[in-house]
Amino acid sequence: MWQTGSGAQTNMNVNEVITNRAIEMLGAMHIAAAIEVYEVLLPGLQKLHDALEAKSKECAQIIKIGHTHTQNAVPLTLGQEFSGYVQQIAAKAAALTGLPFVTAPNKFETLAAHDALVEFRRDVNTTAYSLMKMANDIRFLGSGPWSGLGELILPKNEPGSSIMPGKVNPTQCEAMIMVAAQVTVIMSLLLLEAAMDISN
């Protein structure tokens, strides 16, 4: 398709179709969001938190070079590095709590805006970006192993290449990055849906 400018004609029409279909599929969006958070997201984040905490303790005695601006810096332990990730997840998980539901003290505010959903989107986006940063760190630290940093040995979960035996690709990190990117897109659609709901 060819058109001029920023494509506002197409974008606005497509956005309206997508958001209205999302409204049909989601129904009561606050309840749907809360159920997904409490049944899927928070238990998943708790598992990740526990795994990172265990890895932090397991690696408490492994001393490595720290980096700033990709240059060698102050030594630290691998456990300390992972402990930073533990704290990031714990803080974000705490920010996502919000049940039980109560009636809004100001009905006009809830009719005029969806501030709770906007804040929810912010917290989920922040969590997604934190996870993306962790995955990128681990991928970077495991690069190489000879011409990259090669500080971490990534697990060999599947063959990395049919023409390069022994190659290990950071597939779990890349999967996490793709999921995090998808979450940010979904959260943007949720915000758009809320805006469309208010305008209707």
Short mmCIF file of C-alpha atoms in Angstrom, two decimals:
data_model
loop_
_atom_site.label_atom_id
_atom_site.label_comp_id
_atom_site.label_asym_id
_atom_site.label_seq_id
_atom_site.Cartn_x
_atom_site.Cartn_y
_atom_site.Cartn_z
CA MET A 1 0.00 0.00 0.00
CA TRP A 2 1.27 3.47 -0.88
CA GLN A 3 0.16 6.61 0.89
CA THR A 4 1.55 9.95 1.94
CA GLY A 5 2.63 11.32 5.28
CA SER A 6 2.66 9.22 8.43
CA GLY A 7 -0.13 6.89 7.37
CA ALA A 8 -2.62 8.35 9.82
CA GLN A 9 -5.61 7.32 7.67
CA THR A 10 -4.67 3.65 7.81
CA ASN A 11 -3.28 3.66 11.34
CA MET A 12 -6.30 5.24 12.97
CA ASN A 13 -8.72 2.88 11.25
CA VAL A 14 -6.65 -0.19 12.08
CA ASN A 15 -6.21 0.92 15.70
CA GLU A 16 -9.94 1.39 16.11
CA VAL A 17 -10.68 -2.07 14.72
CA ILE A 18 -8.04 -3.71 16.93
CA THR A 19 -9.09 -1.94 20.12
CA ASN A 20 -12.80 -2.60 19.60
CA ARG A 21 -12.06 -6.29 18.96
CA ALA A 22 -9.94 -6.33 22.12
CA ILE A 23 -12.83 -4.85 24.10
CA GLU A 24 -15.12 -7.62 22.78
CA MET A 25 -12.60 -10.33 23.66
CA LEU A 26 -11.61 -9.02 27.09
CA GLY A 27 -14.99 -7.99 28.43
CA ALA A 28 -14.37 -6.68 31.94
CA MET A 29 -10.76 -5.59 31.40
CA HIS A 30 -9.90 -4.83 35.04
CA ILE A 31 -10.98 -8.29 36.17
CA ALA A 32 -9.30 -10.00 33.21
CA ALA A 33 -6.05 -8.15 33.88
CA ALA A 34 -6.13 -8.98 37.60
CA ILE A 35 -6.80 -12.67 36.97
CA GLU A 36 -3.87 -12.89 34.54
CA VAL A 37 -1.60 -11.05 36.97
CA TYR A 38 -2.45 -13.22 39.97
CA GLU A 39 -2.78 -16.57 38.23
CA VAL A 40 0.03 -16.30 35.66
CA LEU A 41 2.33 -13.29 35.99
CA LEU A 42 3.00 -13.15 39.73
CA PRO A 43 3.54 -16.93 40.15
CA GLY A 44 5.91 -16.82 37.15
CA LEU A 45 7.81 -13.86 38.58
CA GLN A 46 8.02 -15.63 41.94
CA LYS A 47 9.59 -18.69 40.27
CA LEU A 48 12.07 -16.45 38.47
CA HIS A 49 12.83 -14.58 41.69
CA ASP A 50 13.47 -17.85 43.55
CA ALA A 51 15.69 -19.19 40.76
CA LEU A 52 17.73 -15.97 40.64
CA GLU A 53 18.06 -15.97 44.44
CA ALA A 54 19.27 -19.58 44.39
CA LYS A 55 21.77 -18.75 41.63
CA SER A 56 22.94 -15.72 43.62
CA LYS A 57 23.73 -17.93 46.63
CA GLU A 58 25.26 -20.67 44.46
CA CYS A 59 27.65 -18.18 42.85
CA ALA A 60 28.48 -16.21 46.02
CA GLN A 61 32.14 -17.29 45.97
CA ILE A 62 32.81 -16.85 42.24
CA ILE A 63 34.84 -13.66 41.81
CA LYS A 64 34.73 -11.93 38.44
CA ILE A 65 35.64 -8.65 36.82
CA GLY A 66 32.99 -5.97 36.95
CA HIS A 67 32.37 -3.73 33.95
CA THR A 68 31.31 -0.16 33.34
CA HIS A 69 31.02 1.12 29.78
CA THR A 70 32.06 -2.44 28.72
CA GLN A 71 35.49 -1.84 30.28
CA ASN A 72 37.05 -3.74 33.20
CA ALA A 73 36.16 -2.21 36.55
CA VAL A 74 35.94 -3.20 40.23
CA PRO A 75 35.86 -6.96 40.95
CA LEU A 76 32.65 -8.45 42.33
CA THR A 77 31.16 -11.88 42.77
CA LEU A 78 28.81 -13.46 40.27
CA GLY A 79 26.44 -13.88 43.20
CA GLN A 80 26.40 -10.13 43.76
CA GLU A 81 25.60 -9.59 40.11
CA PHE A 82 22.64 -11.98 40.28
CA SER A 83 21.50 -10.46 43.59
CA GLY A 84 20.81 -7.23 41.70
CA TYR A 85 18.42 -9.12 39.43
CA VAL A 86 16.70 -10.66 42.46
CA GLN A 87 16.01 -7.20 43.87
CA GLN A 88 14.67 -5.90 40.54
CA ILE A 89 12.11 -8.72 40.29
CA ALA A 90 11.02 -8.47 43.95
CA ALA A 91 10.38 -4.71 43.66
CA LYS A 92 8.39 -5.02 40.44
CA ALA A 93 6.31 -7.94 41.72
CA ALA A 94 5.38 -5.92 44.81
CA ALA A 95 4.27 -3.01 42.63
CA LEU A 96 1.82 -5.25 40.76
CA THR A 97 -0.29 -6.23 43.82
CA GLY A 98 -3.75 -4.67 44.04
CA LEU A 99 -6.52 -7.10 45.08
CA PRO A 100 -9.12 -7.28 46.57
CA PHE A 101 -11.38 -5.17 44.40
CA VAL A 102 -13.22 -2.33 46.10
CA THR A 103 -15.68 0.13 44.71
CA ALA A 104 -14.03 3.32 43.55
CA PRO A 105 -14.41 6.18 46.06
CA ASN A 106 -14.95 8.63 43.20
CA LYS A 107 -17.17 7.22 40.47
CA PHE A 108 -16.63 10.25 38.23
CA GLU A 109 -12.88 9.61 38.15
CA THR A 110 -13.35 5.97 37.12
CA LEU A 111 -15.86 6.93 34.43
CA ALA A 112 -13.59 9.64 33.06
CA ALA A 113 -10.29 7.76 33.11
CA HIS A 114 -8.62 4.38 33.50
CA ASP A 115 -5.74 5.49 35.70
CA ALA A 116 -5.45 2.09 37.39
CA LEU A 117 -4.91 0.41 34.01
CA VAL A 118 -2.40 3.08 33.02
CA GLU A 119 -0.46 2.43 36.25
CA PHE A 120 -0.77 -1.32 35.71
CA ARG A 121 0.63 -0.89 32.19
CA ARG A 122 3.54 1.11 33.62
CA ASP A 123 4.40 -1.58 36.18
CA VAL A 124 4.16 -4.44 33.68
CA ASN A 125 6.22 -2.50 31.14
CA THR A 126 8.85 -1.78 33.78
CA THR A 127 8.99 -5.49 34.64
CA ALA A 128 9.31 -6.39 30.95
CA TYR A 129 12.16 -3.91 30.47
CA SER A 130 13.91 -5.25 33.60
CA LEU A 131 13.69 -8.80 32.25
CA MET A 132 14.92 -7.64 28.85
CA LYS A 133 17.91 -5.96 30.50
CA MET A 134 18.74 -9.12 32.48
CA ALA A 135 18.52 -11.28 29.35
CA ASN A 136 20.77 -8.88 27.44
CA ASP A 137 23.29 -8.85 30.31
CA ILE A 138 23.44 -12.64 30.43
CA ARG A 139 23.67 -12.89 26.63
CA PHE A 140 26.50 -10.34 26.62
CA LEU A 141 28.39 -12.01 29.49
CA GLY A 142 28.08 -15.35 27.69
CA SER A 143 29.27 -14.01 24.34
CA GLY A 144 32.25 -15.63 22.73
CA PRO A 145 33.53 -17.77 24.26
CA TRP A 146 36.93 -16.79 22.82
CA SER A 147 36.47 -13.41 21.17
CA GLY A 148 33.60 -12.19 23.37
CA LEU A 149 33.40 -11.76 27.13
CA GLY A 150 32.92 -15.49 27.75
CA GLU A 151 32.36 -14.94 31.48
CA LEU A 152 29.30 -17.18 31.66
CA ILE A 153 28.91 -20.64 30.16
CA LEU A 154 25.43 -20.79 28.69
CA PRO A 155 23.53 -24.10 28.89
CA LYS A 156 23.59 -26.29 25.78
CA ASN A 157 19.85 -26.72 25.37
CA GLU A 158 19.89 -27.48 21.65
CA PRO A 159 22.41 -27.61 18.80
CA GLY A 160 23.53 -24.09 17.98
CA SER A 161 24.40 -24.67 14.35
CA SER A 162 24.43 -27.49 11.81
CA ILE A 163 27.68 -26.20 10.27
CA MET A 164 29.42 -25.10 13.50
CA PRO A 165 29.45 -28.01 15.99
CA GLY A 166 29.69 -26.96 19.62
CA LYS A 167 28.23 -23.50 19.04
CA VAL A 168 25.84 -22.47 21.81
CA ASN A 169 23.28 -19.78 21.04
CA PRO A 170 21.67 -17.74 23.86
CA THR A 171 18.20 -18.94 22.89
CA GLN A 172 16.60 -18.57 26.34
CA CYS A 173 17.84 -14.98 26.57
CA GLU A 174 16.57 -14.25 23.07
CA ALA A 175 13.19 -15.82 23.88
CA MET A 176 12.94 -13.65 27.01
CA ILE A 177 13.76 -10.53 24.98
CA MET A 178 11.08 -11.39 22.40
CA VAL A 179 8.47 -12.00 25.12
CA ALA A 180 9.38 -8.74 26.84
CA ALA A 181 9.06 -6.88 23.54
CA GLN A 182 5.66 -8.50 22.94
CA VAL A 183 4.52 -7.50 26.44
CA THR A 184 5.36 -3.84 25.75
CA VAL A 185 3.27 -3.99 22.54
CA ILE A 186 0.33 -5.62 24.35
CA MET A 187 0.50 -3.03 27.13
CA SER A 188 0.43 -0.26 24.52
CA LEU A 189 -2.70 -1.83 23.01
CA LEU A 190 -4.25 -2.02 26.48
CA LEU A 191 -3.65 1.69 26.98
CA LEU A 192 -5.09 2.40 23.54
CA GLU A 193 -8.12 0.28 24.39
CA ALA A 194 -8.67 2.26 27.58
CA ALA A 195 -8.44 5.51 25.62
CA MET A 196 -10.94 4.22 23.04
CA ASP A 197 -13.27 3.09 25.82
CA ILE A 198 -13.24 6.58 27.34
CA SER A 199 -13.81 8.27 23.98
CA ASN A 200 -16.81 5.99 23.25
#
